[in-house]
mmCIF file of C-alpha atoms and ligand atoms in Angstrom:
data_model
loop_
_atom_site.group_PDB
_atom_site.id
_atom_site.type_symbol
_atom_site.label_atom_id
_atom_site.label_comp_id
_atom_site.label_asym_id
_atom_site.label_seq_id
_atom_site.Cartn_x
_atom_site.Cartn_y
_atom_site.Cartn_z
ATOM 1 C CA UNK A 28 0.000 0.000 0.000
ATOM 2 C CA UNK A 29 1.563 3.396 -0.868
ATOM 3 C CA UNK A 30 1.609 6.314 1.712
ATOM 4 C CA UNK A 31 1.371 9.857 1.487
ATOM 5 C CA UNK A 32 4.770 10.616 1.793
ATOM 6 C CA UNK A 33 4.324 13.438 4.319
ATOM 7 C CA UNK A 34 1.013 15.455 4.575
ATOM 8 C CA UNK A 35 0.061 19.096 6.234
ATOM 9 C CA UNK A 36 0.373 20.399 9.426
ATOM 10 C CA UNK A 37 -2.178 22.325 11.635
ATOM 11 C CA UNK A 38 -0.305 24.573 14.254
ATOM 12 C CA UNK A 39 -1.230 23.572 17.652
ATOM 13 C CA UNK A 40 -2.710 27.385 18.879
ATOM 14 C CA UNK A 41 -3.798 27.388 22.346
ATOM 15 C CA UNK A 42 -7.338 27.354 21.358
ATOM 16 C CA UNK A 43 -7.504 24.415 19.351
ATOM 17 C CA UNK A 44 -5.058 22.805 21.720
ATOM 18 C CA UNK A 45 -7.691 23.178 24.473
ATOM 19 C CA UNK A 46 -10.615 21.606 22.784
ATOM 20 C CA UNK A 47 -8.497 18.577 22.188
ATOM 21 C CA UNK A 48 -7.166 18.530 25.915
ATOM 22 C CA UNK A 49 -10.189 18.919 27.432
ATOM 23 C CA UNK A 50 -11.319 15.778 26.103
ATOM 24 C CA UNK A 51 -8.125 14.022 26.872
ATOM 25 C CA UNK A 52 -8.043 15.232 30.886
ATOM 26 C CA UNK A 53 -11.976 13.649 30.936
ATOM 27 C CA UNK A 54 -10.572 10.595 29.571
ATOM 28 C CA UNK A 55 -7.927 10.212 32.144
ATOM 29 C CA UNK A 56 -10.020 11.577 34.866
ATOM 30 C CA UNK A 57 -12.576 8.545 34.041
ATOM 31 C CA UNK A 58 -9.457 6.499 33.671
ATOM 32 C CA UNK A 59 -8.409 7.052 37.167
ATOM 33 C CA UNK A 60 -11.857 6.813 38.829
ATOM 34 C CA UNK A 61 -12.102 3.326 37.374
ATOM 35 C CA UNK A 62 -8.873 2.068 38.744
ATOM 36 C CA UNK A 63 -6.135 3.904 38.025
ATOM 37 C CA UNK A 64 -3.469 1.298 36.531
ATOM 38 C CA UNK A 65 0.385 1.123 37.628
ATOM 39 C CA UNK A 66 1.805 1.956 34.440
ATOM 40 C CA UNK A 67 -0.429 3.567 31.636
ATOM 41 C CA UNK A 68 0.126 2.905 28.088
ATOM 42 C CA UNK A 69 -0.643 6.077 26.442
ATOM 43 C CA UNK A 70 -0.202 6.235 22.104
ATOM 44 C CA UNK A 71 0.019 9.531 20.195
ATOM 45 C CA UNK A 72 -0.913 7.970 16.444
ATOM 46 C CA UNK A 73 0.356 10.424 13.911
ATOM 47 C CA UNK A 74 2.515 12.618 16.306
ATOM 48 C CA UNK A 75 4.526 14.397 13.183
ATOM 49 C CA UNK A 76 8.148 15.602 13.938
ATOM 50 C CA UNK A 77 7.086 19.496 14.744
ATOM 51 C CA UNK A 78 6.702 21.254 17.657
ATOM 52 C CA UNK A 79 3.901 19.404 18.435
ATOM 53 C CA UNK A 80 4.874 15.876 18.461
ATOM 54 C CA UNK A 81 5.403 15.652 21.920
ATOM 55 C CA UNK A 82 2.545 18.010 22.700
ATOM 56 C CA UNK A 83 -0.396 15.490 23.242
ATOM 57 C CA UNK A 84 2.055 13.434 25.186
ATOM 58 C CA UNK A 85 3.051 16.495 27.763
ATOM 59 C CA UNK A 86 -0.828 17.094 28.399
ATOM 60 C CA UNK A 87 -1.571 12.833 28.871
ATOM 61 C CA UNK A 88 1.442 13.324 31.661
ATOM 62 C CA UNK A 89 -0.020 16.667 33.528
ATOM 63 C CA UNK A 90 -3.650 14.649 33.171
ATOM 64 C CA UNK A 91 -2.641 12.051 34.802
ATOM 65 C CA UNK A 92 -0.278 14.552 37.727
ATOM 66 C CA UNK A 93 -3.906 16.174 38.213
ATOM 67 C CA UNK A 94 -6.474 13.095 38.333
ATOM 68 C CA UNK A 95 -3.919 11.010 40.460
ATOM 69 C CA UNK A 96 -5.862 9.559 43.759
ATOM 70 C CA UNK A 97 -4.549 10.842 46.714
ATOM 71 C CA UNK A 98 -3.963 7.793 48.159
ATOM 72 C CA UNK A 99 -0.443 6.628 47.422
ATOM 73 C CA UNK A 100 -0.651 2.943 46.712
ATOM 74 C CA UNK A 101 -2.984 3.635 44.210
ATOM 75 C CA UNK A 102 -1.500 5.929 42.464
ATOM 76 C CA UNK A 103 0.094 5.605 38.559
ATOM 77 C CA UNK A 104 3.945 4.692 39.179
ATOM 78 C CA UNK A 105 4.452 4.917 35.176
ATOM 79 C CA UNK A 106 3.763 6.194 31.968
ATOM 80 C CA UNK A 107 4.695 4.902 28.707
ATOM 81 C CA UNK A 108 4.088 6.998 25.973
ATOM 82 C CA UNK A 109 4.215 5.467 22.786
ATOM 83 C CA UNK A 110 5.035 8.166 19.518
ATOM 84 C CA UNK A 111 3.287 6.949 16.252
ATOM 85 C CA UNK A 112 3.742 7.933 12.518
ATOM 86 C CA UNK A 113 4.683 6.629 9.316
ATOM 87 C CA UNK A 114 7.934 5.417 9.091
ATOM 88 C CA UNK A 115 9.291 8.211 7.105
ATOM 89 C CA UNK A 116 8.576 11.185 9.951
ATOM 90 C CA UNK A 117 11.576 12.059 11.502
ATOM 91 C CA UNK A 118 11.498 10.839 14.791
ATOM 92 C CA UNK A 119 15.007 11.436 15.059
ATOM 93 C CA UNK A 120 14.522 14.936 15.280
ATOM 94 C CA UNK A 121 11.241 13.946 18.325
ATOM 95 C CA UNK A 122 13.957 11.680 19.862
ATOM 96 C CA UNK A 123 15.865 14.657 20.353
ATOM 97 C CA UNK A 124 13.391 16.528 22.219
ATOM 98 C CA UNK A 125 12.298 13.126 24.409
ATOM 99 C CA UNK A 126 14.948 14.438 27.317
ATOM 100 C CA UNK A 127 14.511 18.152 27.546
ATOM 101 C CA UNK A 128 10.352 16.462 27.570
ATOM 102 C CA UNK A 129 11.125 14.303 30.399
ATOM 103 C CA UNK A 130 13.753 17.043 32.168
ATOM 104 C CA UNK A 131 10.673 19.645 32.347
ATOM 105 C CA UNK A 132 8.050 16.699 33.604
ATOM 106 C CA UNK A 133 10.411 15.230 36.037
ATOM 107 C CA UNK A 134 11.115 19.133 37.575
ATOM 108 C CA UNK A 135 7.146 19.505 37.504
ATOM 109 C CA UNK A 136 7.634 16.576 39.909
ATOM 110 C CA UNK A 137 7.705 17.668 43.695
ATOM 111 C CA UNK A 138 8.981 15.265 45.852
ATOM 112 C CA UNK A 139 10.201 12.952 43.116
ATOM 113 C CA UNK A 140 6.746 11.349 43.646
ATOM 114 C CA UNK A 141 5.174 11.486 40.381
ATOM 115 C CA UNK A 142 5.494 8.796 37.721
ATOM 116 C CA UNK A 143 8.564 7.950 35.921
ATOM 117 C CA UNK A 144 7.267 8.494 32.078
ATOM 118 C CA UNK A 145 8.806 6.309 29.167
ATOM 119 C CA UNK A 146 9.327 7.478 25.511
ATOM 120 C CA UNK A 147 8.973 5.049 22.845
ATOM 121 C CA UNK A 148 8.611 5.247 18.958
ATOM 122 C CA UNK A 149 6.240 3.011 16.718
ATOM 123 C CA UNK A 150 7.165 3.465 13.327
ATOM 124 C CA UNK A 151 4.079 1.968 11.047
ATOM 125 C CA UNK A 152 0.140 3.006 9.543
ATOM 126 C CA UNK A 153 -2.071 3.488 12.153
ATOM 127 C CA UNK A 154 -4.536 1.605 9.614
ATOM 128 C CA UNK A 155 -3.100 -1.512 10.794
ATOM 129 C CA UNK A 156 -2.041 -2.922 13.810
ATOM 130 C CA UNK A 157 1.279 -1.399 15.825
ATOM 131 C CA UNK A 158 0.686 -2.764 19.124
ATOM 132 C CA UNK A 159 0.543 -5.945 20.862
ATOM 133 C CA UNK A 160 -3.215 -6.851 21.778
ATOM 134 C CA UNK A 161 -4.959 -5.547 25.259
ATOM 135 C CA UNK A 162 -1.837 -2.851 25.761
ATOM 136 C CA UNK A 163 -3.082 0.806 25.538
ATOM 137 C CA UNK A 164 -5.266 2.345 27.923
ATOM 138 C CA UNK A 165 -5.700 6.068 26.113
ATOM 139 C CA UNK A 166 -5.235 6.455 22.041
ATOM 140 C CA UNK A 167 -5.049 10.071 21.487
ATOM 141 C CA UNK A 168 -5.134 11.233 17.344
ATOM 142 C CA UNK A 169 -5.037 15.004 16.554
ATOM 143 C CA UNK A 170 -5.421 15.733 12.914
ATOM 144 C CA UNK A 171 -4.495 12.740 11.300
ATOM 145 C CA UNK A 172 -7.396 10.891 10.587
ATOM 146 C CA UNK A 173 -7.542 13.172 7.420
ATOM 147 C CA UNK A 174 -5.007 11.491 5.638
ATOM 148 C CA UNK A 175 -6.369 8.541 3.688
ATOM 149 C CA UNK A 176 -4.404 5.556 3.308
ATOM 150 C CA UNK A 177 -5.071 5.737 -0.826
ATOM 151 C CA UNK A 178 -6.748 8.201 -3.192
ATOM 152 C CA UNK A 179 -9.173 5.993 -4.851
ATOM 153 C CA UNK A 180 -8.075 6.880 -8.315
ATOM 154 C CA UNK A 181 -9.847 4.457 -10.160
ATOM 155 C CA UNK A 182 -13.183 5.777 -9.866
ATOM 156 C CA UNK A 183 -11.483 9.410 -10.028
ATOM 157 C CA UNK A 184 -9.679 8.787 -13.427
ATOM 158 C CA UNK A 185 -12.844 6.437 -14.747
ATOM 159 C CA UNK A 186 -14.516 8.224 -18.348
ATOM 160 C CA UNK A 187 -17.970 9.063 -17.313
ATOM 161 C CA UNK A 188 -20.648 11.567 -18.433
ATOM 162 C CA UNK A 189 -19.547 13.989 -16.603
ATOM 163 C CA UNK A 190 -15.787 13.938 -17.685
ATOM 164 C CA UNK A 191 -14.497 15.762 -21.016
ATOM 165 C CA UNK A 192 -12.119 13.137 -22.838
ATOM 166 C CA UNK A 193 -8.343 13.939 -21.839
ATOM 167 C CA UNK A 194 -10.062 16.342 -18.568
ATOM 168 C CA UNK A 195 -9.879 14.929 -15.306
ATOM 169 C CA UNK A 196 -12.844 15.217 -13.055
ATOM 170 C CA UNK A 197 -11.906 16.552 -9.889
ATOM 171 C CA UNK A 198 -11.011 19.861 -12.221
ATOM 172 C CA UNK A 199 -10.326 22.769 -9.680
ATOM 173 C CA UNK A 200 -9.952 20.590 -6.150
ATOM 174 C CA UNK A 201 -7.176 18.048 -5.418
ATOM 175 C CA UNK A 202 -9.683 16.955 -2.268
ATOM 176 C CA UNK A 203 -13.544 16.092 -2.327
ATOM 177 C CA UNK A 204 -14.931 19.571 -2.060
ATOM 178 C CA UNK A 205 -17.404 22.136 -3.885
ATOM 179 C CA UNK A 206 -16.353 21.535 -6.781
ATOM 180 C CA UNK A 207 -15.975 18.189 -7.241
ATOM 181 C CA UNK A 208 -18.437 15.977 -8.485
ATOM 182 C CA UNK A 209 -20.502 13.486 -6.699
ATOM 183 C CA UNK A 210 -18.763 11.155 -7.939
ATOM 184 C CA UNK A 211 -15.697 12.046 -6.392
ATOM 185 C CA UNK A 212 -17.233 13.258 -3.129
ATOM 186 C CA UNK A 213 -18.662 9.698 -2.971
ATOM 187 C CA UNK A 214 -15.040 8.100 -3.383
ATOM 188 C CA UNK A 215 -13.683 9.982 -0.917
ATOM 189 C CA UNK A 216 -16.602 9.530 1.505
ATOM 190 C CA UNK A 217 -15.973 5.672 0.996
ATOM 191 C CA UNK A 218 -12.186 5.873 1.647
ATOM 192 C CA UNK A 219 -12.538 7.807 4.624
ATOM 193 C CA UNK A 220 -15.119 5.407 6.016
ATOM 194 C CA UNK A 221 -13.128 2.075 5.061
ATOM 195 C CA UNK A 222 -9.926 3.531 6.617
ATOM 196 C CA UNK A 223 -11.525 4.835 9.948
ATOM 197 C CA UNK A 224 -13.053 1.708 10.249
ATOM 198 C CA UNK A 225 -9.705 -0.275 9.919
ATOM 199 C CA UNK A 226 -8.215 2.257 12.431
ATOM 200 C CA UNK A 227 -10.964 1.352 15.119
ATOM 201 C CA UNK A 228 -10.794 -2.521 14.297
ATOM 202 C CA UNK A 229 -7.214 -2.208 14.924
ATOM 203 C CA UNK A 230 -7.770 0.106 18.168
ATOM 204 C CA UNK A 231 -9.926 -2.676 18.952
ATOM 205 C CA UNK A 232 -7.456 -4.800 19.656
ATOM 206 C CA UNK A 233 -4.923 -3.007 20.934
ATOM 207 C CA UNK A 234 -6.824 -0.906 23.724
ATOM 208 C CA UNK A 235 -8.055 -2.406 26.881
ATOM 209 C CA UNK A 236 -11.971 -3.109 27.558
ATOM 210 C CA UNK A 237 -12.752 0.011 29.123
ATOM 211 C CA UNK A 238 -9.669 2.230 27.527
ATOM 212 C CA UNK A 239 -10.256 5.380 25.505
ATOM 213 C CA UNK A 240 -9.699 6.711 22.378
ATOM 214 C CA UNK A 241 -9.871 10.863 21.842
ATOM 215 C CA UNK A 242 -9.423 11.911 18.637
ATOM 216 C CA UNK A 243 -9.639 15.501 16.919
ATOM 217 C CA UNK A 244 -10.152 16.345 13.683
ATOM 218 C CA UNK A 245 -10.901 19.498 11.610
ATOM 219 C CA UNK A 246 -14.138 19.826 9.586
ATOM 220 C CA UNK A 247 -13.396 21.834 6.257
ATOM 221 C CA UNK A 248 -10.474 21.176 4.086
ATOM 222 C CA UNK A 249 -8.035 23.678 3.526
ATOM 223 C CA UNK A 250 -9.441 24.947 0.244
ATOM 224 C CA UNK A 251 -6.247 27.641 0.240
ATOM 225 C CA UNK A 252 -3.958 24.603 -0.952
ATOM 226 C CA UNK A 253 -6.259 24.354 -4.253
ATOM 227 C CA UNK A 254 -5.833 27.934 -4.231
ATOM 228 C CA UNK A 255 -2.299 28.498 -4.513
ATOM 229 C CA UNK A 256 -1.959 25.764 -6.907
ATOM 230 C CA UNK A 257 -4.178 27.778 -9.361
ATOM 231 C CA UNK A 258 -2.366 30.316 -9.190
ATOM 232 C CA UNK A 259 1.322 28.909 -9.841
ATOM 233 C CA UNK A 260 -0.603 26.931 -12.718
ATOM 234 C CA UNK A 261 -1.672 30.347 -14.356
ATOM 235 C CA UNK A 262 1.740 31.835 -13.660
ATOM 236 C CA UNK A 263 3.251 29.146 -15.704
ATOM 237 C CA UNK A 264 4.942 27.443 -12.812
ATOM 238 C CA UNK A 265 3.274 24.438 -12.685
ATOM 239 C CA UNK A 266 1.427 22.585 -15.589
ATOM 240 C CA UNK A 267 -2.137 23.399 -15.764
ATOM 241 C CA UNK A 268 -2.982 19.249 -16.105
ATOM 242 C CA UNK A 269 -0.413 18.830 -13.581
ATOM 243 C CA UNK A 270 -2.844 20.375 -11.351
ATOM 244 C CA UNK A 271 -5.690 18.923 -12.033
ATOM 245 C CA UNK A 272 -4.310 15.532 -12.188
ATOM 246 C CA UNK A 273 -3.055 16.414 -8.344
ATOM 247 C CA UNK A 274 -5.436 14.690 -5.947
ATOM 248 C CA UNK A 275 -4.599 14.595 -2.330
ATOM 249 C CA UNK A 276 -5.486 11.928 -0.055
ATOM 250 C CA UNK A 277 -7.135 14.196 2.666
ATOM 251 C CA UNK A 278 -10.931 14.012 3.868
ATOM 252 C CA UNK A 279 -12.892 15.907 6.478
ATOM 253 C CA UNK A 280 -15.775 13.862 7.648
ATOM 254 C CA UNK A 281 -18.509 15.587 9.399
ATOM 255 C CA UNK A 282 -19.793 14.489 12.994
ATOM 256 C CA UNK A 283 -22.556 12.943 11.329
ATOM 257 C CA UNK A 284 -19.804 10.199 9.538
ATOM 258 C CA UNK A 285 -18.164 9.829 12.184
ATOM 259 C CA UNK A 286 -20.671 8.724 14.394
ATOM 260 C CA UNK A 287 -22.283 6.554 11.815
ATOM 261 C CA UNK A 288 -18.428 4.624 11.169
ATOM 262 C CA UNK A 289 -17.848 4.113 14.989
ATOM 263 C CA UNK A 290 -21.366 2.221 15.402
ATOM 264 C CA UNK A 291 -20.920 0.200 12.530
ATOM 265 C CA UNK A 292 -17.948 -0.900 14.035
ATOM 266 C CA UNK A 293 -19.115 -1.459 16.923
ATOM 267 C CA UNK A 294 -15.982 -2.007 19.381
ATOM 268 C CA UNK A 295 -16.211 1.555 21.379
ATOM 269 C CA UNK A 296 -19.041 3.480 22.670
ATOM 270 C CA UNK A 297 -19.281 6.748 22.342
ATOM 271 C CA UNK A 298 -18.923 8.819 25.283
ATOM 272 C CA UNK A 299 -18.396 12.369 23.534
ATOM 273 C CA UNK A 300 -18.906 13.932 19.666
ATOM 274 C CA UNK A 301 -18.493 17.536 19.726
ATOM 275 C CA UNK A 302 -17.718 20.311 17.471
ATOM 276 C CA UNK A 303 -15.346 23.248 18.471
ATOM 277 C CA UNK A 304 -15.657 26.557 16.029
ATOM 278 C CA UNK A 305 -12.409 28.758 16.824
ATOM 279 C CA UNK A 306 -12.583 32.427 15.269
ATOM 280 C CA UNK A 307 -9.506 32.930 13.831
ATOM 281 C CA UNK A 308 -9.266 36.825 13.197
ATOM 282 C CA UNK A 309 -6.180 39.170 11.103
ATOM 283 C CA UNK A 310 -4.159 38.010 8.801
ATOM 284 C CA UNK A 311 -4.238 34.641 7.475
ATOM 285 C CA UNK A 312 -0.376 34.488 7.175
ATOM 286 C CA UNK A 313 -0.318 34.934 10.803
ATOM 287 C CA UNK A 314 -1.965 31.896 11.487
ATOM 288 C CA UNK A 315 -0.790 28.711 12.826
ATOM 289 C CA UNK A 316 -1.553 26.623 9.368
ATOM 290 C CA UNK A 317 0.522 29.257 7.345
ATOM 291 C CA UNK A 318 3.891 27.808 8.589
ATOM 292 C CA UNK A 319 2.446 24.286 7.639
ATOM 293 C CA UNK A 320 2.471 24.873 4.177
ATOM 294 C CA UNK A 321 6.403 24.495 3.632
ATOM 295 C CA UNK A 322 6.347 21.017 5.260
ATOM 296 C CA UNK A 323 3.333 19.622 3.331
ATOM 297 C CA UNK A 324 4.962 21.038 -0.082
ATOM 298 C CA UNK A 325 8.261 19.239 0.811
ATOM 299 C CA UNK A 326 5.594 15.509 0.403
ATOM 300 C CA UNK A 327 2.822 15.310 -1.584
ATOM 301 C CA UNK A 328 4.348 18.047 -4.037
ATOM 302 C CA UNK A 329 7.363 16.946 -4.713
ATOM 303 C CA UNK A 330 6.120 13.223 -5.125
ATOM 304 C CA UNK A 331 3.445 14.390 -8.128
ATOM 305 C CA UNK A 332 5.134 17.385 -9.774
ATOM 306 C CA UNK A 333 8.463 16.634 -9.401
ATOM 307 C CA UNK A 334 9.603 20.202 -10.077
ATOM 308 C CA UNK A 335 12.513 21.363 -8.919
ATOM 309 C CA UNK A 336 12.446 23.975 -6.262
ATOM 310 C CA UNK A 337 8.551 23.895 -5.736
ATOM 311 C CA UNK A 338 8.718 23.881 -2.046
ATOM 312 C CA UNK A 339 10.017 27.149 -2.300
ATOM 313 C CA UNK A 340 7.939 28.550 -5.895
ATOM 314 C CA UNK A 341 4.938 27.572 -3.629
ATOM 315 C CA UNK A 342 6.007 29.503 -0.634
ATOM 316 C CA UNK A 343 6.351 32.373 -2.912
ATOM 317 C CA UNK A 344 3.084 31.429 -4.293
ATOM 318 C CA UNK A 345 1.368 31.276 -0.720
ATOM 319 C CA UNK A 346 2.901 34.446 0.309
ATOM 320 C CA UNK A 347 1.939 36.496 -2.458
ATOM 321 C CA UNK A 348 -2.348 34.871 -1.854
ATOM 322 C CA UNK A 349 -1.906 35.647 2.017
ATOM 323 C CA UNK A 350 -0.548 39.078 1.495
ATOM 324 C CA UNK A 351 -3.940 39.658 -0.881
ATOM 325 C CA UNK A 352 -6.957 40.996 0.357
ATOM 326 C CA UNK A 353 -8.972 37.989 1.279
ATOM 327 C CA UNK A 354 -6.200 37.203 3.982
ATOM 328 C CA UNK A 355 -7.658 40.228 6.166
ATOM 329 C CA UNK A 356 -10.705 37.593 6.427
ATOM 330 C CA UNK A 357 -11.742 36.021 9.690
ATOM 331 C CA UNK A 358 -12.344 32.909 9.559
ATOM 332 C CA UNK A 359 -14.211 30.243 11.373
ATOM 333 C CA UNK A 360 -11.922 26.915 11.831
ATOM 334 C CA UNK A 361 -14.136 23.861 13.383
ATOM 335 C CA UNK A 362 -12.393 21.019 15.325
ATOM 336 C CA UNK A 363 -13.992 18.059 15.989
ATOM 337 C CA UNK A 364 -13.217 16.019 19.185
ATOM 338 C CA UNK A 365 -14.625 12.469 19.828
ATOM 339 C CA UNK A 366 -14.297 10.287 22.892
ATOM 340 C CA UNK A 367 -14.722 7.034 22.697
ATOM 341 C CA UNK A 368 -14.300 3.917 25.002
ATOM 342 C CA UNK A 369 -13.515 0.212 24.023
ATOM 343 C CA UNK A 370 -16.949 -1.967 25.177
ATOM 344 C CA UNK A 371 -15.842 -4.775 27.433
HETATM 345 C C1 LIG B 26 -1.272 17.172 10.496
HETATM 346 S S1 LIG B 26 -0.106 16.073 11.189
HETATM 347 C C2 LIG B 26 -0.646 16.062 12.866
HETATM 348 C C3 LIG B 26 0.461 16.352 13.808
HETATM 349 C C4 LIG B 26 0.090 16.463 15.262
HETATM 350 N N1 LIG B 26 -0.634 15.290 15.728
HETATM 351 C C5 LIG B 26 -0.707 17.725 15.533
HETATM 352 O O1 LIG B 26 -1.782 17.647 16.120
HETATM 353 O O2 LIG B 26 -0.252 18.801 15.184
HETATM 354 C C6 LIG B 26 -0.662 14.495 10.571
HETATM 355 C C7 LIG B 26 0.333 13.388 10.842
HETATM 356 O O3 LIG B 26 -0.333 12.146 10.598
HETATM 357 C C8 LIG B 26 0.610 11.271 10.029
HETATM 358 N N2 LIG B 26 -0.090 10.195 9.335
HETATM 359 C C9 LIG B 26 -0.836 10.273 8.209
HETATM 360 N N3 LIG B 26 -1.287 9.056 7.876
HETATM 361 C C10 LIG B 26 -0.808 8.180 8.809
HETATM 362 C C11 LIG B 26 -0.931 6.782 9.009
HETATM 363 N N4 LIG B 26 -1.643 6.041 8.161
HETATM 364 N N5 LIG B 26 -0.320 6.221 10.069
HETATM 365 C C12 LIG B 26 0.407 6.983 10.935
HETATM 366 N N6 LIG B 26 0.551 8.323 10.805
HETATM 367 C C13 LIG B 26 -0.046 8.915 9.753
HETATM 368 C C14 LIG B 26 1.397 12.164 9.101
HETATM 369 O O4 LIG B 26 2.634 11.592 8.726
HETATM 370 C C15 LIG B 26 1.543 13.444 9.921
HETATM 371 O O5 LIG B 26 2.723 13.463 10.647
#
């Protein structure tokens, strides 16, 4: 199976980081009402190499700090956190930042009484299994659910009505979006649903009866990628059929699809499905997103183009469409959070 060979980044802004920890410190709150375990197996799947691969695993640790029970024997003497991507990320560079990670949680520490916290890496698709059965306790997964294990390009590159001869049909996108036609919509809808269901079979498995899964998600693809594509194809940058041809394997489901996926599994319950809309106000090159842009060029670009230079022709390219005047615009971003927890 061929994987995106690295994918977009959405900055981890204190707002958004919130809605997603929220969720996470009621999951380990729950957790340690239950019975809180002796050492708690804790995976970020699809931690990226930024600066906020070891984000999700910092707020799991203070969680846990916090919702410890005050009596000492039954408190949580360890925490393994396990780091998940695709074995091209470059853990190397999160390795790096493991010690000055555990330097700042062991100082947090007063009394040397807190637990000792373990940093592992598990290179591998979170599509399919990475752990060994009945380990995990508390899956976290912020903002990579998006990224499809395959674009489903036989239906996308299939001659239909609604295709000229020699014009692709997802003209103007390279995601399903406005305007893309149902047909592709519908492909993508299916590949999102067959992945996320893989994902949660696999969960399945690997978390404990009673352990919890909080993933986040955002609701709206980033049209702006389409955007800036456009325009390097009408400067003559890129191929105009290059373009076209470029379909990225990226879907935002709505809450409605992901509720509907999770029951049809059937292995977890679910305990919360809520939507987070964070105003995002001045300039859009001022966002958190912006910066993404250079990392998710240096993939998926290179891979279909193969143009020299394009991660930096696209900067340009990016730079010149946030400087316009649509990037005074506020806009609304919406992050979806779901808790879920594995039926016994
Ligand atoms: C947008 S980044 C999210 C980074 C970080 N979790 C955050 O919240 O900022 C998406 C990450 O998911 C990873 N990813 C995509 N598909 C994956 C898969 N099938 N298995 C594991 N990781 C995957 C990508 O390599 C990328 O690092």
């Amino acid at each position: 199976m061929a994987f995106p060979v690295s994918v977009c980044m959405i900055g981890g802004d204190g707002e958004t980081s919130y809605a997603k920890n929220s969720a996470m410190h009621e999951a380990i709150s729950h957790l340690c009402a239950a019975a809180m375990p002796r050492c708690l197996p804790v995976a970020d799947l699809g931690c990226s190499s930024g600066p906020n691969a070891l984000a999700l695993a910092s707020a799991a640790v203070d969680a846990v700090r916090r919702h410890q029970p005050s009596v000492a024997e039954q408190r949580c003497r360890e925490i393994s956190v396990y780091l998940n991507d695709l074995p091209n990320n470059d853990f190397n560079t999160v390795f790096k930042d493991v010690p000055p990670f555990l330097r700042e949680h062991e100082e947090a520490e007063s009394g040397g009484e807190g637990p000792l916290v373990m940093v592992f890496g598990a290179p591998g698709s979170f599509y399919g299994r990475l752990f060994p059965a009945e380990t995990l306790h508390l899956v976290c997964s912020s903002f990579s659910l998006h990224w499809l294990s395959q674009v489903n390009l036989q239906l996308v590159f299939r001659k239909n009505w609604w295709m000229d001869y020699g014009v692709l049909i997802n003209k103007g996108s390279v995601s399903a979006g406005r305007t893309s036609s149902p047909a592709v919509n519908a492909a993508y809808t299916r590949q999102f649903e067959q992945d996320f269901k893989r994902f949660l079979a696999a969960g399945a498995e690997e978390v404990v009866p009673g352990g919890w899964m909080v993933l986040s998600l955002c609701d709206r693809y980033p049209e702006f990628i389409a955007e800036i594509l456009q325009d390097m194809a009408s400067q003559g940058v890129l191929a105009a059929a290059k373009v076209d041809s470029f379909n990225e394997p990226f879907y935002s489901p709505c809450l409605e699809e992901l509720r509907g996926a999770v029951e049809q599994e059937g292995s977890f319950e679910i305990l919360g499905l809520e939507r987070h809309g964070i105003l995002e106000r001045g300039p859009r090159g001022a966002r958190p997103w912006r910066g993404s842009c250079a990392c998710w060029t240096s993939g998926l670009l290179v891979q279909h183009f193969r143009v020299e230079g394009i991660g930096d022709a696209y900067g340009r390219a990016a730079e010149e469409r946030f400087m316009g005047p649509a990037a005074e615009e506020d806009t609304t971003v919406v992050v979806l959070v779901v808790s879920l927890r594995r039926r016994k």
